[in-house]
PDB file of C-alpha atoms in Angstrom:
ATOM      1  CA  VAL A   1     -49.244  -3.780  30.269  1.00  0.00           C
ATOM      2  CA  ASP A   2     -49.564  -0.115  29.236  1.00  0.00           C
ATOM      3  CA  PHE A   3     -50.197  -1.034  25.617  1.00  0.00           C
ATOM      4  CA  ILE A   4     -53.099  -3.282  26.665  1.00  0.00           C
ATOM      5  CA  TRP A   5     -54.590  -0.456  28.723  1.00  0.00           C
ATOM      6  CA  ASN A   6     -54.147   1.966  25.793  1.00  0.00           C
ATOM      7  CA  ALA A   7     -55.853  -0.444  23.379  1.00  0.00           C
ATOM      8  CA  LYS A   8     -58.821  -0.865  25.743  1.00  0.00           C
ATOM      9  CA  PHE A   9     -59.001   2.877  26.374  1.00  0.00           C
ATOM     10  CA  TYR A  10     -59.012   3.811  22.691  1.00  0.00           C
ATOM     11  CA  PHE A  11     -61.556   1.111  21.898  1.00  0.00           C
ATOM     12  CA  LYS A  12     -63.937   2.517  24.536  1.00  0.00           C
ATOM     13  CA  ILE A  13     -63.361   6.061  23.278  1.00  0.00           C
ATOM     14  CA  LEU A  14     -63.959   4.905  19.685  1.00  0.00           C
ATOM     15  CA  SER A  15     -67.253   3.319  20.720  1.00  0.00           C
ATOM     16  CA  TYR A  16     -68.483   6.514  22.407  1.00  0.00           C
ATOM     17  CA  VAL A  17     -67.261   8.841  19.649  1.00  0.00           C
ATOM     18  CA  PHE A  18     -68.779   6.615  16.964  1.00  0.00           C
ATOM     19  CA  PHE A  19     -72.167   6.608  18.701  1.00  0.00           C
ATOM     20  CA  VAL A  20     -72.110  10.387  19.198  1.00  0.00           C
ATOM     21  CA  ASN A  21     -71.000  10.882  15.592  1.00  0.00           C
ATOM     22  CA  VAL A  22     -73.866   8.818  14.163  1.00  0.00           C
ATOM     23  CA  VAL A  23     -76.457  10.528  16.398  1.00  0.00           C
ATOM     24  CA  LEU A  24     -75.031  13.955  15.534  1.00  0.00           C
ATOM     25  CA  VAL A  25     -75.099  13.360  11.772  1.00  0.00           C
ATOM     26  CA  LEU A  26     -78.594  11.826  11.787  1.00  0.00           C
ATOM     27  CA  GLY A  27     -79.912  14.596  14.067  1.00  0.00           C
ATOM     28  CA  VAL A  28     -78.406  17.438  12.058  1.00  0.00           C
ATOM     29  CA  LYS A  29     -79.566  15.936   8.758  1.00  0.00           C
ATOM     30  CA  HIS A  30     -83.089  15.605  10.183  1.00  0.00           C
ATOM     31  CA  TYR A  31     -83.497  18.951  11.959  1.00  0.00           C
ATOM     32  CA  PHE A  32     -81.420  21.379   9.855  1.00  0.00           C
ATOM     33  CA  LYS A  33     -81.617  22.446   6.264  1.00  0.00           C
ATOM     34  CA  ASP A  34     -78.794  21.177   4.057  1.00  0.00           C
ATOM     35  CA  ASN A  35     -75.986  23.573   3.267  1.00  0.00           C
ATOM     36  CA  LYS A  36     -72.363  23.165   2.289  1.00  0.00           C
ATOM     37  CA  GLN A  37     -70.900  24.450   5.590  1.00  0.00           C
ATOM     38  CA  ILE A  38     -72.842  21.959   7.702  1.00  0.00           C
ATOM     39  CA  LYS A  39     -71.961  19.109   5.346  1.00  0.00           C
ATOM     40  CA  THR A  40     -68.276  20.070   5.482  1.00  0.00           C
ATOM     41  CA  LEU A  41     -68.307  20.297   9.288  1.00  0.00           C
ATOM     42  CA  LEU A  42     -70.040  16.912   9.642  1.00  0.00           C
ATOM     43  CA  THR A  43     -67.562  15.364   7.197  1.00  0.00           C
ATOM     44  CA  ILE A  44     -64.589  16.725   9.164  1.00  0.00           C
ATOM     45  CA  ILE A  45     -66.058  15.379  12.415  1.00  0.00           C
ATOM     46  CA  THR A  46     -66.706  11.966  10.849  1.00  0.00           C
ATOM     47  CA  LEU A  47     -63.260  11.776   9.266  1.00  0.00           C
ATOM     48  CA  ASN A  48     -61.728  12.749  12.616  1.00  0.00           C
ATOM     49  CA  THR A  49     -63.368   9.644  14.088  1.00  0.00           C
ATOM     50  CA  TYR A  50     -61.107   7.657  11.754  1.00  0.00           C
ATOM     51  CA  SER A  51     -58.150   8.815  13.886  1.00  0.00           C
ATOM     52  CA  TYR A  52     -59.657   6.768  16.722  1.00  0.00           C
ATOM     53  CA  VAL A  53     -60.073   3.851  14.331  1.00  0.00           C
ATOM     54  CA  ALA A  54     -56.366   4.145  13.478  1.00  0.00           C
ATOM     55  CA  HIS A  55     -55.413   4.262  17.179  1.00  0.00           C
ATOM     56  CA  CYS A  56     -57.476   1.142  17.833  1.00  0.00           C
ATOM     57  CA  VAL A  57     -55.998  -0.730  14.879  1.00  0.00           C
ATOM     58  CA  MET A  58     -52.450   0.106  15.944  1.00  0.00           C
ATOM     59  CA  GLY A  59     -53.211  -0.775  19.563  1.00  0.00           C
ATOM     60  CA  MET A  60     -54.724  -4.142  18.641  1.00  0.00           C
ATOM     61  CA  ARG A  61     -51.798  -4.848  16.322  1.00  0.00           C
ATOM     62  CA  GLU A  62     -49.361  -4.185  19.154  1.00  0.00           C
ATOM     63  CA  VAL A  63     -51.354  -6.172  21.710  1.00  0.00           C
ATOM     64  CA  THR A  64     -51.682  -9.236  19.486  1.00  0.00           C
ATOM     65  CA  TYR A  65     -48.059  -9.111  18.351  1.00  0.00           C
ATOM     66  CA  ILE A  66     -46.527  -8.809  21.803  1.00  0.00           C
ATOM     67  CA  GLY A  67     -49.278 -10.618  23.703  1.00  0.00           C
ATOM     68  CA  HIS A  68     -51.579 -13.401  22.633  1.00  0.00           C
ATOM     69  CA  LEU A  69     -54.550 -13.263  20.331  1.00  0.00           C
ATOM     70  CA  THR A  70     -57.803 -13.997  22.151  1.00  0.00           C
ATOM     71  CA  VAL A  71     -61.442 -14.223  21.113  1.00  0.00           C
ATOM     72  CA  ARG A  72     -62.162 -10.857  22.713  1.00  0.00           C
ATOM     73  CA  ARG A  73     -59.303  -9.171  20.843  1.00  0.00           C
ATOM     74  CA  LEU A  74     -60.338 -10.715  17.536  1.00  0.00           C
ATOM     75  CA  ALA A  75     -63.942  -9.600  18.132  1.00  0.00           C
ATOM     76  CA  ALA A  76     -62.670  -6.074  18.848  1.00  0.00           C
ATOM     77  CA  VAL A  77     -60.880  -6.060  15.492  1.00  0.00           C
ATOM     78  CA  GLY A  78     -64.139  -7.142  13.837  1.00  0.00           C
ATOM     79  CA  VAL A  79     -66.034  -4.333  15.555  1.00  0.00           C
ATOM     80  CA  ILE A  80     -63.394  -1.820  14.422  1.00  0.00           C
ATOM     81  CA  VAL A  81     -63.838  -2.968  10.812  1.00  0.00           C
ATOM     82  CA  ILE A  82     -67.625  -2.667  11.118  1.00  0.00           C
ATOM     83  CA  ILE A  83     -67.305   0.838  12.567  1.00  0.00           C
ATOM     84  CA  ALA A  84     -64.981   1.854   9.718  1.00  0.00           C
ATOM     85  CA  LEU A  85     -67.476   0.584   7.115  1.00  0.00           C
ATOM     86  CA  ILE A  86     -70.392   2.401   8.747  1.00  0.00           C
ATOM     87  CA  LEU A  87     -68.353   5.607   8.994  1.00  0.00           C
ATOM     88  CA  ALA A  88     -67.529   5.386   5.282  1.00  0.00           C
ATOM     89  CA  TYR A  89     -71.217   5.113   4.461  1.00  0.00           C
ATOM     90  CA  LEU A  90     -71.936   7.962   6.884  1.00  0.00           C
ATOM     91  CA  VAL A  91     -69.641  10.281   4.902  1.00  0.00           C
ATOM     92  CA  ARG A  92     -71.493   9.301   1.732  1.00  0.00           C
ATOM     93  CA  TYR A  93     -74.810   9.852   3.523  1.00  0.00           C
ATOM     94  CA  ILE A  94     -73.759  13.382   4.520  1.00  0.00           C
ATOM     95  CA  TRP A  95     -73.254  14.436   0.908  1.00  0.00           C
ATOM     96  CA  LYS A  96     -75.884  12.273  -0.794  1.00  0.00           C
ATOM     97  CA  PRO A  97     -78.654  11.605   1.703  1.00  0.00           C
ATOM     98  CA  GLN A  98     -80.675   8.515   0.969  1.00  0.00           C
ATOM     99  CA  LYS A  99     -83.070   6.476   2.967  1.00  0.00           C
ATOM    100  CA  GLY A 100     -81.532   3.294   4.209  1.00  0.00           C
ATOM    101  CA  PHE A 101     -78.638   4.328   6.465  1.00  0.00           C
ATOM    102  CA  ILE A 102     -80.042   2.304   9.352  1.00  0.00           C
ATOM    103  CA  ARG A 103     -80.740  -0.608   7.007  1.00  0.00           C
ATOM    104  CA  TYR A 104     -77.126  -0.456   5.775  1.00  0.00           C
ATOM    105  CA  ALA A 105     -75.765  -0.373   9.347  1.00  0.00           C
ATOM    106  CA  ILE A 106     -77.899  -3.353  10.358  1.00  0.00           C
ATOM    107  CA  ALA A 107     -76.784  -5.280   7.270  1.00  0.00           C
ATOM    108  CA  VAL A 108     -73.099  -4.551   7.957  1.00  0.00           C
ATOM    109  CA  VAL A 109     -73.417  -5.639  11.593  1.00  0.00           C
ATOM    110  CA  THR A 110     -75.321  -8.808  10.635  1.00  0.00           C
ATOM    111  CA  ILE A 111     -72.902  -9.806   7.877  1.00  0.00           C
ATOM    112  CA  GLY A 112     -69.947  -9.033  10.138  1.00  0.00           C
ATOM    113  CA  TYR A 113     -71.361 -11.221  12.896  1.00  0.00           C
ATOM    114  CA  LEU A 114     -72.100 -14.086  10.520  1.00  0.00           C
ATOM    115  CA  LEU A 115     -68.607 -13.908   9.028  1.00  0.00           C
ATOM    116  CA  PHE A 116     -67.040 -13.840  12.487  1.00  0.00           C
ATOM    117  CA  ALA A 117     -69.108 -16.753  13.749  1.00  0.00           C
ATOM    118  CA  GLY A 118     -68.687 -18.781  10.568  1.00  0.00           C
ATOM    119  CA  CYS A 119     -64.932 -18.442  10.196  1.00  0.00           C
ATOM    120  CA  ARG A 120     -64.143 -20.592  13.262  1.00  0.00           C
ATOM    121  CA  PRO A 121     -62.255 -17.866  15.161  1.00  0.00           C
ATOM    122  CA  ASP A 122     -60.845 -20.268  17.772  1.00  0.00           C
ATOM    123  CA  TYR A 123     -59.037 -22.234  15.056  1.00  0.00           C
ATOM    124  CA  TRP A 124     -57.363 -19.099  13.680  1.00  0.00           C
ATOM    125  CA  ILE A 125     -56.543 -17.839  17.163  1.00  0.00           C
ATOM    126  CA  ALA A 126     -54.808 -21.113  18.009  1.00  0.00           C
ATOM    127  CA  LYS A 127     -52.960 -21.098  14.689  1.00  0.00           C
ATOM    128  CA  TYR A 128     -51.774 -17.525  15.283  1.00  0.00           C
ATOM    129  CA  ASN A 129     -50.724 -18.181  18.882  1.00  0.00           C
ATOM    130  CA  VAL A 130     -48.605 -21.265  18.111  1.00  0.00           C
ATOM    131  CA  THR A 131     -46.801 -19.578  15.207  1.00  0.00           C
ATOM    132  CA  PRO A 132     -43.257 -18.684  16.346  1.00  0.00           C
ATOM    133  CA  ARG A 133     -42.459 -14.971  16.622  1.00  0.00           C
ATOM    134  CA  ASP A 134     -39.372 -13.005  17.540  1.00  0.00           C
ATOM    135  CA  THR A 135     -41.067 -11.376  20.546  1.00  0.00           C
ATOM    136  CA  GLY A 136     -39.687 -13.891  23.024  1.00  0.00           C
ATOM    137  CA  ARG A 137     -43.132 -14.807  24.346  1.00  0.00           C
ATOM    138  CA  ASP A 138     -44.093 -18.361  25.099  1.00  0.00           C
ATOM    139  CA  VAL A 139     -47.208 -20.084  23.864  1.00  0.00           C
ATOM    140  CA  ASP A 140     -49.940 -19.964  26.513  1.00  0.00           C
ATOM    141  CA  ILE A 141     -50.752 -23.662  26.298  1.00  0.00           C
ATOM    142  CA  TYR A 142     -53.245 -23.533  29.155  1.00  0.00           C
ATOM    143  CA  TYR A 143     -55.316 -20.930  27.284  1.00  0.00           C
ATOM    144  CA  LEU A 144     -55.252 -23.106  24.165  1.00  0.00           C
ATOM    145  CA  VAL A 145     -56.223 -26.289  26.005  1.00  0.00           C
ATOM    146  CA  ASN A 146     -58.814 -24.905  28.415  1.00  0.00           C
ATOM    147  CA  ASP A 147     -60.334 -21.731  26.965  1.00  0.00           C
ATOM    148  CA  LEU A 148     -60.636 -22.216  23.213  1.00  0.00           C
ATOM    149  CA  SER A 149     -63.468 -24.229  21.729  1.00  0.00           C
ATOM    150  CA  LEU A 150     -62.829 -27.537  20.020  1.00  0.00           C
ATOM    151  CA  ASP A 151     -62.713 -25.710  16.682  1.00  0.00           C
ATOM    152  CA  ALA A 152     -59.052 -25.209  17.571  1.00  0.00           C
ATOM    153  CA  LYS A 153     -58.380 -28.898  18.226  1.00  0.00           C
ATOM    154  CA  PRO A 154     -56.435 -29.694  15.037  1.00  0.00           C
ATOM    155  CA  VAL A 155     -53.932 -26.958  15.823  1.00  0.00           C
ATOM    156  CA  VAL A 156     -53.831 -27.541  19.580  1.00  0.00           C
ATOM    157  CA  TYR A 157     -53.526 -31.313  19.305  1.00  0.00           C
ATOM    158  CA  GLU A 158     -50.756 -31.091  16.697  1.00  0.00           C
ATOM    159  CA  TYR A 159     -48.888 -28.557  18.817  1.00  0.00           C
ATOM    160  CA  LEU A 160     -49.234 -30.672  21.960  1.00  0.00           C
ATOM    161  CA  THR A 161     -48.046 -33.863  20.289  1.00  0.00           C
ATOM    162  CA  ASN A 162     -45.293 -32.499  18.045  1.00  0.00           C
ATOM    163  CA  GLU A 163     -43.936 -29.195  19.358  1.00  0.00           C
ATOM    164  CA  TYR A 164     -44.725 -28.738  23.046  1.00  0.00           C
ATOM    165  CA  THR A 165     -41.793 -29.732  25.260  1.00  0.00           C
ATOM    166  CA  GLY A 166     -43.022 -28.865  28.750  1.00  0.00           C
ATOM    167  CA  GLU A 167     -42.759 -31.297  31.662  1.00  0.00           C
ATOM    168  CA  ASP A 168     -46.548 -31.499  31.876  1.00  0.00           C
ATOM    169  CA  LYS A 169     -46.945 -32.629  28.246  1.00  0.00           C
ATOM    170  CA  GLU A 170     -48.509 -36.022  29.025  1.00  0.00           C
ATOM    171  CA  GLU A 171     -50.846 -34.533  31.620  1.00  0.00           C
ATOM    172  CA  LEU A 172     -52.013 -31.841  29.198  1.00  0.00           C
ATOM    173  CA  LEU A 173     -52.497 -34.394  26.420  1.00  0.00           C
ATOM    174  CA  GLU A 174     -54.598 -36.542  28.728  1.00  0.00           C
ATOM    175  CA  THR A 175     -56.626 -33.515  29.846  1.00  0.00           C
ATOM    176  CA  TYR A 176     -57.224 -32.498  26.237  1.00  0.00           C
ATOM    177  CA  ARG A 177     -58.201 -36.032  25.195  1.00  0.00           C
ATOM    178  CA  ASP A 178     -60.687 -36.175  28.083  1.00  0.00           C
ATOM    179  CA  ARG A 179     -62.150 -32.838  27.044  1.00  0.00           C
ATOM    180  CA  ILE A 180     -62.513 -33.981  23.438  1.00  0.00           C
ATOM    181  CA  GLU A 181     -64.232 -37.220  24.492  1.00  0.00           C
ATOM    182  CA  ARG A 182     -66.439 -35.421  27.014  1.00  0.00           C
ATOM    183  CA  GLU A 183     -67.578 -32.867  24.463  1.00  0.00           C
ATOM    184  CA  GLY A 184     -68.097 -35.630  21.890  1.00  0.00           C
ATOM    185  CA  ASP A 185     -66.022 -35.087  18.817  1.00  0.00           C
ATOM    186  CA  GLU A 186     -64.992 -37.262  15.901  1.00  0.00           C
ATOM    187  CA  TYR A 187     -61.673 -35.554  15.167  1.00  0.00           C
ATOM    188  CA  PHE A 188     -59.725 -37.378  17.844  1.00  0.00           C
ATOM    189  CA  GLU A 189     -61.240 -40.737  16.926  1.00  0.00           C
ATOM    190  CA  ASN A 190     -60.420 -40.282  13.228  1.00  0.00           C
ATOM    191  CA  LYS A 191     -56.891 -39.150  14.092  1.00  0.00           C
ATOM    192  CA  ASN A 192     -56.269 -42.342  16.094  1.00  0.00           C
ATOM    193  CA  LYS A 193     -57.512 -44.571  13.262  1.00  0.00           C
ATOM    194  CA  SER A 194     -55.117 -43.148  10.684  1.00  0.00           C
TER     195      SER A 194
END
């Protein structure tokens, strides 16, 4: 449980430090005359923010390896990547100021969101969570059946029918079939025909 708390803590700290870092760099670049000492100091501060990025990456790696991957955790990884890309551009902006930093940040956030939404995250989360690992953890079948969207249905349905051995297998299969029919999907119907 401590590693989950640490991952959350470092993610919150990263968010605050990132925001302060961007405001500091933009403010200093706007209100002070350029000189090498200020540029060096701003670069050191920005590169130091990467230590928080590293802490977050390691924390998320540990949480998803020992625990389960969830939509929130996958979104946090996406946000960490976006922050790292914006920080890289911020270092470039410190040494070669150009108009368009805000435009770049908006583009990175927009593309990141579209990639996240378009890659069917629930499918990949289900695939990751049913893959056997040597951590000794069990698959959280109730999370897969009840909380993930129907994007994950090929993985969840295959796992329920072929690999899951719990006593409540038939009940879970029936619950999942009802959910698929209720939410109106063709996957289950096509699977039964073949």
